PDB file of C-alpha atoms in Angstrom:
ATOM      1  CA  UNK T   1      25.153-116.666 -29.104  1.00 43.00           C
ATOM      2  CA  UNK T   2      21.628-115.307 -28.624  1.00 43.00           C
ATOM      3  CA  UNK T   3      21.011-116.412 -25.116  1.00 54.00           C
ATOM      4  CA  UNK T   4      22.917-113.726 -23.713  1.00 51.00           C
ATOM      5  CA  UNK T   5      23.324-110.599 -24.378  1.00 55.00           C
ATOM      6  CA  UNK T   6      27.030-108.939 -25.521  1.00 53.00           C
ATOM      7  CA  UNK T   7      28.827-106.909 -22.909  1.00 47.00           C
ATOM      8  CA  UNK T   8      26.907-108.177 -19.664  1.00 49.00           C
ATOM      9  CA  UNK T   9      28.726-109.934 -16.696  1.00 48.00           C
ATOM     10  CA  UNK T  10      26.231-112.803 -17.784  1.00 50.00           C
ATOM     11  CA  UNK T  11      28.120-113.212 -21.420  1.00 57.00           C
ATOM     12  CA  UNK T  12      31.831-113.472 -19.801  1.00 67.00           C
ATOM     13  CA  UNK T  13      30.439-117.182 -18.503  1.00 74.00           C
ATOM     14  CA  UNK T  14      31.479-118.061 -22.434  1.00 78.00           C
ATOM     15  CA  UNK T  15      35.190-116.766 -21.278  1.00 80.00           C
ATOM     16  CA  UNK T  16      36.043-119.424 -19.078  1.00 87.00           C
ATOM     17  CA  UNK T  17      33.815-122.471 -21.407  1.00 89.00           C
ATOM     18  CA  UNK T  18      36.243-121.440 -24.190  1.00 88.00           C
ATOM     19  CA  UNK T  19      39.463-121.844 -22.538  1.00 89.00           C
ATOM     20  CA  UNK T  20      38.107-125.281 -20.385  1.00 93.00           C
ATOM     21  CA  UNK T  21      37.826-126.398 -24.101  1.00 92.00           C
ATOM     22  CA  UNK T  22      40.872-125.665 -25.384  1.00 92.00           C
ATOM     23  CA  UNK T  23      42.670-127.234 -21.985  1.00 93.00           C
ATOM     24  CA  UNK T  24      40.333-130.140 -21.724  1.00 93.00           C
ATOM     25  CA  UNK T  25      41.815-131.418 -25.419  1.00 93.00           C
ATOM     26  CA  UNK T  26      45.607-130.499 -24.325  1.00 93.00           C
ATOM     27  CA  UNK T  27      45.644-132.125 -20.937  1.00 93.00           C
ATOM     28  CA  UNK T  28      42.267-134.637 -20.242  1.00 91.00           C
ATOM     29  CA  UNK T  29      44.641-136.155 -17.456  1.00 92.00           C
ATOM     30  CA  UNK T  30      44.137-133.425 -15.369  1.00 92.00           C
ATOM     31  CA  UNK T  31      40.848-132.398 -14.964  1.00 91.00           C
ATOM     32  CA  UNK T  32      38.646-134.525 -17.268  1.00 90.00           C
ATOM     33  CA  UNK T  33      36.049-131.809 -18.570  1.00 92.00           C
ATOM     34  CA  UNK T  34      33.855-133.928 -20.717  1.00 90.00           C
ATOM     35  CA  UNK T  35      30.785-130.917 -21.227  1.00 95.00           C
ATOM     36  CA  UNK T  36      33.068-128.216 -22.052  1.00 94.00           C
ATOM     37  CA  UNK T  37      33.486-128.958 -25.725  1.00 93.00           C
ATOM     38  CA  UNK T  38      29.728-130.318 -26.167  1.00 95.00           C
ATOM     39  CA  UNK T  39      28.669-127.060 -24.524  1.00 93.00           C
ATOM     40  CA  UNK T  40      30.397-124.948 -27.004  1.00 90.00           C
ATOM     41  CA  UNK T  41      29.163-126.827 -29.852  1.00 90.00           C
ATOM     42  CA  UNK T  42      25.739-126.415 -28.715  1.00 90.00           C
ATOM     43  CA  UNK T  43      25.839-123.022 -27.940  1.00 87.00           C
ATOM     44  CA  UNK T  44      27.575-122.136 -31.451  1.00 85.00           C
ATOM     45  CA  UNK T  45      30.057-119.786 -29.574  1.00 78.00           C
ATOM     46  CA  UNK T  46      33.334-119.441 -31.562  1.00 80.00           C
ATOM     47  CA  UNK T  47      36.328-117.585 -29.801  1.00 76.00           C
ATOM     48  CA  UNK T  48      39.086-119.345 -31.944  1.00 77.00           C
ATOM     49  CA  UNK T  49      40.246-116.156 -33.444  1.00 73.00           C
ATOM     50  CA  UNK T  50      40.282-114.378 -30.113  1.00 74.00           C
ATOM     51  CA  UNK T  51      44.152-113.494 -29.508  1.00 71.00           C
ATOM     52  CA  UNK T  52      43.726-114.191 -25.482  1.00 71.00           C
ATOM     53  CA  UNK T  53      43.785-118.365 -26.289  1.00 78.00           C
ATOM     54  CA  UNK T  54      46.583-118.154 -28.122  1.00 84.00           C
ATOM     55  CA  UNK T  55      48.634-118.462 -25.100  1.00 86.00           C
ATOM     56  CA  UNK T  56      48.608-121.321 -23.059  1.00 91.00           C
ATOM     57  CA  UNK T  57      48.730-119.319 -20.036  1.00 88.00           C
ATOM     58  CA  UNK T  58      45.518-118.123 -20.430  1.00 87.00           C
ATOM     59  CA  UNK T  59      43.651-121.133 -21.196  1.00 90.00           C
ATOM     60  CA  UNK T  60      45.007-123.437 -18.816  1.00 93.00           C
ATOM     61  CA  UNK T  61      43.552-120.650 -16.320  1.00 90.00           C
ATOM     62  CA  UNK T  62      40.433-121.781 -16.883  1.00 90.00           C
ATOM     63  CA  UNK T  63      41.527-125.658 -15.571  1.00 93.00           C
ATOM     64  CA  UNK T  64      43.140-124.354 -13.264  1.00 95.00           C
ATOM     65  CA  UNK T  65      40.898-122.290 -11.419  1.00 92.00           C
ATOM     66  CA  UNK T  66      38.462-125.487 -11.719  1.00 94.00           C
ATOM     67  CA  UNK T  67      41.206-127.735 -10.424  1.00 96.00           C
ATOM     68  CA  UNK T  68      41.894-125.292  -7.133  1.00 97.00           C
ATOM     69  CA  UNK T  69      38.055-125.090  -6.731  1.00 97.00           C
ATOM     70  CA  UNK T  70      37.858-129.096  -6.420  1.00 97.00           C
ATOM     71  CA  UNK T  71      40.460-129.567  -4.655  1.00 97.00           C
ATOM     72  CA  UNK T  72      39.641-127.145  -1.750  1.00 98.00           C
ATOM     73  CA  UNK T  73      35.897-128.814  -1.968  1.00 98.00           C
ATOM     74  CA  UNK T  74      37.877-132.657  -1.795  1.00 98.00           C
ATOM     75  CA  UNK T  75      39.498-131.124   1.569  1.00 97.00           C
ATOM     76  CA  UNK T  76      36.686-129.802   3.423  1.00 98.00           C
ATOM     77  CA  UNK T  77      34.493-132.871   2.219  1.00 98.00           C
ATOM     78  CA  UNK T  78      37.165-134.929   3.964  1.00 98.00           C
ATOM     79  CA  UNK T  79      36.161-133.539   7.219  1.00 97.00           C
ATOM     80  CA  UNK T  80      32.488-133.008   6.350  1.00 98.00           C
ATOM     81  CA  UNK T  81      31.661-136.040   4.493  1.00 98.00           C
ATOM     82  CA  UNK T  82      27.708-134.974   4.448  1.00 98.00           C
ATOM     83  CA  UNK T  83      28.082-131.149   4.010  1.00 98.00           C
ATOM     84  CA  UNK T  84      26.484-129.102   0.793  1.00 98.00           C
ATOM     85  CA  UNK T  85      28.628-127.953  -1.879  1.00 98.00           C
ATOM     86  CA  UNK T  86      27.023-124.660  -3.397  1.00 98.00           C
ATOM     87  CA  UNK T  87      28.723-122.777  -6.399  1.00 98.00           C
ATOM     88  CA  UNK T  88      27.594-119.126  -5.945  1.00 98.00           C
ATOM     89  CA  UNK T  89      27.772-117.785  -9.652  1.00 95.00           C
ATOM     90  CA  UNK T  90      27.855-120.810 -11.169  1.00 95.00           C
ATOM     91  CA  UNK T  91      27.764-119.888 -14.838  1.00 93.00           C
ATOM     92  CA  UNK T  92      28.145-122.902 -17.148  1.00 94.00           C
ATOM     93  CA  UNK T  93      30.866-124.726 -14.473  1.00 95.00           C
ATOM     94  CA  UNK T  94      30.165-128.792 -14.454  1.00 95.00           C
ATOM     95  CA  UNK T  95      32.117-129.144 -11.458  1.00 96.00           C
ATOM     96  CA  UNK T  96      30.404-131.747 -10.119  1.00 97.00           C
ATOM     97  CA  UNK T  97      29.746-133.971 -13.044  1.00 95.00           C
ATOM     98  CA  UNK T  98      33.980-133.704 -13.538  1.00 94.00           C
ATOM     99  CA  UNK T  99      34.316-134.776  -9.598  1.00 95.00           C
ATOM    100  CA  UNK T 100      32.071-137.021 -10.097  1.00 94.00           C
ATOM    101  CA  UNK T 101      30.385-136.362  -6.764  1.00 95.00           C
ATOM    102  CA  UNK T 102      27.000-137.669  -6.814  1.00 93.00           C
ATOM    103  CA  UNK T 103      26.831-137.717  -2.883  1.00 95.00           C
ATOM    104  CA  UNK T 104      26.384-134.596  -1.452  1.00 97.00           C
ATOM    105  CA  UNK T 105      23.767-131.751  -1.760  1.00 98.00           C
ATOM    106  CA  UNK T 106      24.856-129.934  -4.613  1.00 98.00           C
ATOM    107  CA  UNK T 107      23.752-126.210  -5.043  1.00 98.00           C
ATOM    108  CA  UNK T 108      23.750-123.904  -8.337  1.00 98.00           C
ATOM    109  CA  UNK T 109      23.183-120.406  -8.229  1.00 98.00           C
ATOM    110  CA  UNK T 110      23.077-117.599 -10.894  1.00 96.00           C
ATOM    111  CA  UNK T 111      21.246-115.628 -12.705  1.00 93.00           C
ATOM    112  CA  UNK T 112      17.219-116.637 -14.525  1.00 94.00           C
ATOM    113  CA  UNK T 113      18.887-116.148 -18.033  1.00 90.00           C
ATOM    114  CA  UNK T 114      22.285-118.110 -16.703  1.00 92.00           C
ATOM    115  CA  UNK T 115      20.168-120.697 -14.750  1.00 94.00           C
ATOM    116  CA  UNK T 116      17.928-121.560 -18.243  1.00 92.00           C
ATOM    117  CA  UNK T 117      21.129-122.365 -20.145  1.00 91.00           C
ATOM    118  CA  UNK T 118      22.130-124.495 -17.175  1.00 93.00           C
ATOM    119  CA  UNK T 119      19.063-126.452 -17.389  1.00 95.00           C
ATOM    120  CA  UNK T 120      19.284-126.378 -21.404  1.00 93.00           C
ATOM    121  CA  UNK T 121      22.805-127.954 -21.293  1.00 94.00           C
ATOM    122  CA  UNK T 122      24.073-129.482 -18.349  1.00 95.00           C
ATOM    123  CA  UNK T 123      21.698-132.438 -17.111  1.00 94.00           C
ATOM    124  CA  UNK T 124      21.108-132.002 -13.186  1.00 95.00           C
ATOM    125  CA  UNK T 125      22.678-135.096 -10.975  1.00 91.00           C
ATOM    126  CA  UNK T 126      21.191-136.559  -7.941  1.00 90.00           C
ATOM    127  CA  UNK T 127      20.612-134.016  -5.149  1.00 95.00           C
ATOM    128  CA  UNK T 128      21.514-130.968  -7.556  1.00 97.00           C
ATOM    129  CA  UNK T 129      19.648-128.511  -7.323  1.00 97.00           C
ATOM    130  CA  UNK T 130      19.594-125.334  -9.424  1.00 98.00           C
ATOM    131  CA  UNK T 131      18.912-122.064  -7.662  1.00 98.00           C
ATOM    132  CA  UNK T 132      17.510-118.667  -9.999  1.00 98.00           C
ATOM    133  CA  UNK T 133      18.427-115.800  -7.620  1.00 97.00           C
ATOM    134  CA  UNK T 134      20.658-112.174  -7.180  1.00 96.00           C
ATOM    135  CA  UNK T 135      23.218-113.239  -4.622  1.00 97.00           C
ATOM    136  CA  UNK T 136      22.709-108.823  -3.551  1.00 95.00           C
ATOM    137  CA  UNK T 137      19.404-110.503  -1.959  1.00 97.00           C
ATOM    138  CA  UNK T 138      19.876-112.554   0.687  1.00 98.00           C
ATOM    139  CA  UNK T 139      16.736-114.932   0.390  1.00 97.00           C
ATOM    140  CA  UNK T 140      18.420-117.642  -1.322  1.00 98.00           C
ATOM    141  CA  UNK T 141      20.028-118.103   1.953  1.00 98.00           C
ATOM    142  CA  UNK T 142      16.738-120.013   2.724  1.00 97.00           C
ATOM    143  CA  UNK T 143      16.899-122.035  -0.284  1.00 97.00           C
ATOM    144  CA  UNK T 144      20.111-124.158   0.792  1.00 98.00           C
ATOM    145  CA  UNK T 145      19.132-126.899   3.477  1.00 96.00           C
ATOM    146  CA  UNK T 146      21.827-126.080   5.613  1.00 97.00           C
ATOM    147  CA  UNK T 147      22.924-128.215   8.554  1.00 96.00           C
ATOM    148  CA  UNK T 148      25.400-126.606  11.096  1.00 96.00           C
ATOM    149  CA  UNK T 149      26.539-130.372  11.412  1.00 96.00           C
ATOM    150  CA  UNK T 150      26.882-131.410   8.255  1.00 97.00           C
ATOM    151  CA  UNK T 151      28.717-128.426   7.079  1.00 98.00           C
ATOM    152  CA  UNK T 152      28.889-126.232   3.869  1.00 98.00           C
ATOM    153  CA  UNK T 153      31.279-125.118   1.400  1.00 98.00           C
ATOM    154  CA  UNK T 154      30.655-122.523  -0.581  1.00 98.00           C
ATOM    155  CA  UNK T 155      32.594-122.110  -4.467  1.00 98.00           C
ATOM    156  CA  UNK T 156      32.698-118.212  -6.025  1.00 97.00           C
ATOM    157  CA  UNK T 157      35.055-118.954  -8.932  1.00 94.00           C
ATOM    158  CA  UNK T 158      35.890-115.458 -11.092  1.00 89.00           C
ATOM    159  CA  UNK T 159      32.680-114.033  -9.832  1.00 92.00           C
ATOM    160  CA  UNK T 160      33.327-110.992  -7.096  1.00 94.00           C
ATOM    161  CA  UNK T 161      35.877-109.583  -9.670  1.00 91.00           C
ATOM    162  CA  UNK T 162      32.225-108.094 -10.823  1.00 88.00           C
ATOM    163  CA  UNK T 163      30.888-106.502  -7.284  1.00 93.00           C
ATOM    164  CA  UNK T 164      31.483-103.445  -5.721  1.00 93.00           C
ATOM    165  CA  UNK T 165      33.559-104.239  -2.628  1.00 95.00           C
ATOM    166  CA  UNK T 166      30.846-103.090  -0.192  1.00 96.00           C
ATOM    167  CA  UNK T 167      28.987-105.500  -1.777  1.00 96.00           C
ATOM    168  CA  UNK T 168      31.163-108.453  -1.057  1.00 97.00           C
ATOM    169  CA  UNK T 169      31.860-107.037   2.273  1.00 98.00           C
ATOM    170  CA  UNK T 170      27.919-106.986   2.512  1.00 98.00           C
ATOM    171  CA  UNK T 171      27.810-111.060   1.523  1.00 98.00           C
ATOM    172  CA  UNK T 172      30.719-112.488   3.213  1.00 98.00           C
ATOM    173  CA  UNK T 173      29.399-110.922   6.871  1.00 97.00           C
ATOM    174  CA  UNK T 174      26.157-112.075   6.178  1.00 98.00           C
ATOM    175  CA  UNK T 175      26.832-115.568   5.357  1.00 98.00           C
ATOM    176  CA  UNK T 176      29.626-115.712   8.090  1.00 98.00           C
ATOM    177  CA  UNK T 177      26.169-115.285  10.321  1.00 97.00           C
ATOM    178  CA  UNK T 178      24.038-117.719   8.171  1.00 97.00           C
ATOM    179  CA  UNK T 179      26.441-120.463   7.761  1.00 98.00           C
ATOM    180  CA  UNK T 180      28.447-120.899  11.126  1.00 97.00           C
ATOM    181  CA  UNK T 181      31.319-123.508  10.319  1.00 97.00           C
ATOM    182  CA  UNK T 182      31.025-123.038   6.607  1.00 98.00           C
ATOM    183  CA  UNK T 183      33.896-122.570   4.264  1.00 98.00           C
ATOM    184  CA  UNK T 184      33.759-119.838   1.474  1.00 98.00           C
ATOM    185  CA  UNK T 185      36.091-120.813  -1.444  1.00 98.00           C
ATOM    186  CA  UNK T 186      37.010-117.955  -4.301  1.00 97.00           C
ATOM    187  CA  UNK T 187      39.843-116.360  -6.749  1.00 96.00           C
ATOM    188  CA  UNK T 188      41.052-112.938  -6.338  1.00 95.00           C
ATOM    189  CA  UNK T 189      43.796-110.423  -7.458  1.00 95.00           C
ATOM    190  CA  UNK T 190      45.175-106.867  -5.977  1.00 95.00           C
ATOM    191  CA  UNK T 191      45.205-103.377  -8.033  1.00 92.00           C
ATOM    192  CA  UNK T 192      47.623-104.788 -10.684  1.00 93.00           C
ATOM    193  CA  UNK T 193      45.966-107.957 -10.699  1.00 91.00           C
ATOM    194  CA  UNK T 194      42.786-106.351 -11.724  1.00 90.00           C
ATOM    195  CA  UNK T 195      43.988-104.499 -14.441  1.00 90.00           C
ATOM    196  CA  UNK T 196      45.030-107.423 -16.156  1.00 83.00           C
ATOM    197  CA  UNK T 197      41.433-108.926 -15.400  1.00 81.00           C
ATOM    198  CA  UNK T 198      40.040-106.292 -17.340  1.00 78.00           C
ATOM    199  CA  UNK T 199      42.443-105.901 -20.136  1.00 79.00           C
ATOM    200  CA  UNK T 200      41.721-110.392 -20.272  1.00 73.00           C
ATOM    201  CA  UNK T 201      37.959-109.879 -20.469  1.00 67.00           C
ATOM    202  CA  UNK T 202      38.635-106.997 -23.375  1.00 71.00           C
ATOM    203  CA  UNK T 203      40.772-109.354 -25.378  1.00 66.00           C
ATOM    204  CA  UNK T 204      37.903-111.870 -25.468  1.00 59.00           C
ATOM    205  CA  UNK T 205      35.873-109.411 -26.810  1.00 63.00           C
ATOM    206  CA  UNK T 206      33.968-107.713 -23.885  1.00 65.00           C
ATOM    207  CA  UNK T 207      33.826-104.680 -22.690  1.00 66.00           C
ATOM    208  CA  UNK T 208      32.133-106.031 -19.031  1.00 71.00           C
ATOM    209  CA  UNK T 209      34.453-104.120 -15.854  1.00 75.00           C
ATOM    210  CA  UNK T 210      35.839-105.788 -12.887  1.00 78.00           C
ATOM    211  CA  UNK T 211      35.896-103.668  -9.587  1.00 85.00           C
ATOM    212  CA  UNK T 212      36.742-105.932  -6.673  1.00 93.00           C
ATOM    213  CA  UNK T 213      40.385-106.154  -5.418  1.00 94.00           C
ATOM    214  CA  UNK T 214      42.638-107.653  -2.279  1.00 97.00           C
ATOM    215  CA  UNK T 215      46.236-105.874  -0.946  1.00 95.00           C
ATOM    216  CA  UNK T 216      46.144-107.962   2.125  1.00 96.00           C
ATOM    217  CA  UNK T 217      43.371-110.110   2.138  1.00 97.00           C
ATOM    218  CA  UNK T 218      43.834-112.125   5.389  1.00 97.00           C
ATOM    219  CA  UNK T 219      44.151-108.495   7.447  1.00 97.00           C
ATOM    220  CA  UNK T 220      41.095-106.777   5.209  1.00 97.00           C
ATOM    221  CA  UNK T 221      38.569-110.144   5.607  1.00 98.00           C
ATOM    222  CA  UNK T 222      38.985-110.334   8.763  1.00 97.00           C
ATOM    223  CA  UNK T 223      38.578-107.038   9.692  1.00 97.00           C
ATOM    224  CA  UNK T 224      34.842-107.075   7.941  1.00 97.00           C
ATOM    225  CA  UNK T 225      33.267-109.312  10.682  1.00 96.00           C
ATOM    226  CA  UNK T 226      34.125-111.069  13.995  1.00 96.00           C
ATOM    227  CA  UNK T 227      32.234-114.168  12.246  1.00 97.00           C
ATOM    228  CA  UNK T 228      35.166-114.645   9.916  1.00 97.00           C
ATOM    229  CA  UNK T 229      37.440-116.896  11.666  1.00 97.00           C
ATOM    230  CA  UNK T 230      40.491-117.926   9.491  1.00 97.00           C
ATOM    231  CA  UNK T 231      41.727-116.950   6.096  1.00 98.00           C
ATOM    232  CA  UNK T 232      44.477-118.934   4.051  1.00 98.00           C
ATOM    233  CA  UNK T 233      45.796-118.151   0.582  1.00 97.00           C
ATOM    234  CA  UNK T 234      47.058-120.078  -1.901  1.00 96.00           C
ATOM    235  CA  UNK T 235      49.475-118.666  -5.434  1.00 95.00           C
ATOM    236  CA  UNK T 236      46.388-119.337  -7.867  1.00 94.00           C
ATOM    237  CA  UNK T 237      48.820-120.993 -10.490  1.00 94.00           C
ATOM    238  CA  UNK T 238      51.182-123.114  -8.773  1.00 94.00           C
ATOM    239  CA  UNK T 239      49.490-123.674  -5.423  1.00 95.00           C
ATOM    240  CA  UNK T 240      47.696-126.757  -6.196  1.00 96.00           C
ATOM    241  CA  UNK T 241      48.486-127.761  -9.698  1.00 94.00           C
ATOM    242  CA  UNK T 242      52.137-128.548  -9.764  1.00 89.00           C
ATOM    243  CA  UNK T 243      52.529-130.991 -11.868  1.00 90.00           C
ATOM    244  CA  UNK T 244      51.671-132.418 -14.845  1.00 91.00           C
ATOM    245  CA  UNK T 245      51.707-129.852 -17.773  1.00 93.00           C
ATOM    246  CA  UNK T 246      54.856-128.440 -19.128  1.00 93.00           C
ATOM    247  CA  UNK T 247      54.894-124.571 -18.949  1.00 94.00           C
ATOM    248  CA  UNK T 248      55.739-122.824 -22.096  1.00 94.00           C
ATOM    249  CA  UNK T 249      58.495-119.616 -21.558  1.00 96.00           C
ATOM    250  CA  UNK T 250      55.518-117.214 -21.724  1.00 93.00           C
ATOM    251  CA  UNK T 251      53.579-119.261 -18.952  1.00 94.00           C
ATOM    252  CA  UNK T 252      56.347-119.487 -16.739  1.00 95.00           C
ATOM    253  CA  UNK T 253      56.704-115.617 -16.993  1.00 95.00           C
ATOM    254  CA  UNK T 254      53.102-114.704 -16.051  1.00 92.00           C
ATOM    255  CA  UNK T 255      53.591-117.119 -13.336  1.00 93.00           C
ATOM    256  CA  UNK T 256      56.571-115.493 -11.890  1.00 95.00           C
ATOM    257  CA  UNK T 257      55.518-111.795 -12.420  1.00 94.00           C
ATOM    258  CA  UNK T 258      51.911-112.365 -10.363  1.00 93.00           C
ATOM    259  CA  UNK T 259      53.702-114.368  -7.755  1.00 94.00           C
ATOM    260  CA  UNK T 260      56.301-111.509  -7.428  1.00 95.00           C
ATOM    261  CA  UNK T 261      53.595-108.783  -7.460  1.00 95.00           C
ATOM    262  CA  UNK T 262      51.267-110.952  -5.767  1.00 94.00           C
ATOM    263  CA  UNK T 263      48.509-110.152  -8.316  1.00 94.00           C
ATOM    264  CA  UNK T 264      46.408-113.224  -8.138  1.00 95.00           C
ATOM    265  CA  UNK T 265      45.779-115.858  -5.411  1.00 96.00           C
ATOM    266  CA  UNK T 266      42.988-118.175  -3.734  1.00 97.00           C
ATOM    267  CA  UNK T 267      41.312-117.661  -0.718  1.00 98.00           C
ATOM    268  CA  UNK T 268      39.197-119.999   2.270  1.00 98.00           C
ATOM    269  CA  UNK T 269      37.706-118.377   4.425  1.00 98.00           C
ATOM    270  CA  UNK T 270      36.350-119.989   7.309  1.00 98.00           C
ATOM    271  CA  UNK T 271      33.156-118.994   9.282  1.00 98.00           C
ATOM    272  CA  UNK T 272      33.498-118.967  13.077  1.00 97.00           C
ATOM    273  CA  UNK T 273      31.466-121.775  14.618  1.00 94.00           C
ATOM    274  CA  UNK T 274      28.436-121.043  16.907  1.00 82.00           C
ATOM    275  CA  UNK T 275      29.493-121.800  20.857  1.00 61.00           C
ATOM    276  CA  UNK T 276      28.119-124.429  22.164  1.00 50.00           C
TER     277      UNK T 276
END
C-alpha cells in the first residue's frame, strides 16, 4: 500500500481492516461489515500470510471491538436520541454505515493522510462529517457542534494504546471541560496487556510501539480531573458479545488468561454535567 507509509501509527489502521475482513465472511450475522472486504481490495493490502489471522482469536478482535463500540453508542443514543457521535482516530472504521445510523451528527477524526483515504473509500452519509486534525491540539474541539442538551459520545477504538499517558491524561481533562455530559468510549489493557499489544502489531508486520496502559482504571481516571464523573468497565471479549460464535480451544484460552490477569477491558467514562 502506497498511501501510507510502513512502520507509522497511521499504517496499523490496515491491522484492524484485515481482521474485520476475515470476521465479516465467518460471522455476517453479527456485525454486518459490508466495506471491509471492498476496502481491502481497493487498497491492494494483502496480510493473508501474516501468522496473527491464523487464529480466530485475533480476528474476531477486530468485530469485536466494533461490536462493543456500537453497542455502548446504541446505549447512550437511547438517552440522547439527538446527541453527536464522534470517532476520535477513526482510521478506516465504517461504523456508522454498519449501524446504519443516518440520524445523528456523525464526526470523523484522524490524521490528513488517514482522512484522504477516508474520503477515497468510504462515501460520507448524511450529517458526516470528516474532520483532518492532531487530537494533541485541541482546536478541533471547535469543529464538533456540540450541544450540552443534545449530548455527545465520543468512540477512541485501539487508538491511546499509541500516546504517552500524559498525553491522554492531557485529552480526557480537557474534554471532560469541553463536553459537560458527554460520554468517552475506548479499549484498553494493563502492563501485560500491553505487551501482547505490541508483540500483535509485530506479528502483522509493524514495528509501530504502544505506550499507554491501565492497573486500575476507575481509581487512576478519576483521579486526573474532578470533571470525570463515573467510570465503568466492561471484559473486552465477553462483555457484550456473548453469543453467537463458537470459540475455538485457543480462543477460549486467551479469553480466560486476560480476564484472569485483567489485561484488556472497555471503558465509559462519563463527563460531570455543568450545575445548573
Amino acid at each position: 500500500m502506497t498511501d501510507l507509509q510502513e512502520n507509522t501509527v497511521q499504517q496499523t489502521l490496515c491491522i484492524p481492516l484485515w481482521g474485520r475482513k476475515i470476521a465479516a465472511e465467518k460471522y455476517p450475522h453479527l456485525f454486518p461489515d459490508r466495506d471491509a472486504g471492498r476496502i481491502v481490495k481497493e487498497l491492494g493490502v494483502d496480510f493473508s500470510g501474516k501468522l496473527l489471522y491464523r487464529l480466530q482469536y485475533m480476528w474476531m478482535n477486530c468485530l469485536i471491538w466494533q461490536y462493543d463500540l456500537a453497542w455502548e453508542i446504541d446505549r447512550y443514543l437511547a438517552a440522547h436520541p439527538r446527541a453527536a457521535v464522534v470517532e476520535l482516530g477513526a482510521g478506516l472504521s465504517c461504523l456508522r454505515r454498519q449501524m446504519g445510523n443516518g440520524a445523528n451528527p456523525w464526526y470523523c477524526l484522524d490524521m490528513a493522510n488517514v482522512i484522504a483515504l477516508r474520503e477515497k473509500h468510504i462515501p460520507l452519509g448524511a450529517r458526516e462529517q470528516n474532520v483532518v486534525c492532531d487530537l494533541n491540539d485541541f482546536s478541533w474541539f471547535d469543529q464538533i457542534a456540540f450541544r450540552p442538551e443534545d449530548g455527545v459520545i465520543f468512540t477512541a477504538g485501539g487508538l491511546f494504546y499509541y500516546f504517552e499517558k500524559e498525553k491522554v491524561r492531557r485529552l480526557l481533562c480537557a474534554m471532560a471541560e469541553r463536553f459537560p455530559g458527554g460520554v468517552l468510549v475506548f479499549d484498553a489493557v494493563n502492563a501485560m496487556g500491553l505487551k501482547g499489544v505490541n508483540a500483535e502489531v509485530r506479528l502483522a508486520g509493524n514495528e509501530t510501539k504502544s505506550f499507554f496502559s491501565l492497573e486500575n482504571p476507575e481509581a487512576e481516571l478519576k483521579s486526573w480531573s474532578h470533571r470525570i464523573a463515573a467510570v465503568a468497565e466492561q471484559d473486552y471479549i465477553d462483555g457484550y458479545l456473548k453469543t453467537g460464535y463458537r470459540k475455538t480451544a485457543v480462543s477460549r484460552l486467551f479469553a480466560w488468561v486476560m480476564r484472569i490477569f485483567h489485561m484488556c477491558f472497555m471503558l465509559r467514562v462519563e463527563f460531570r454535567e455543568e450545575a445548573p
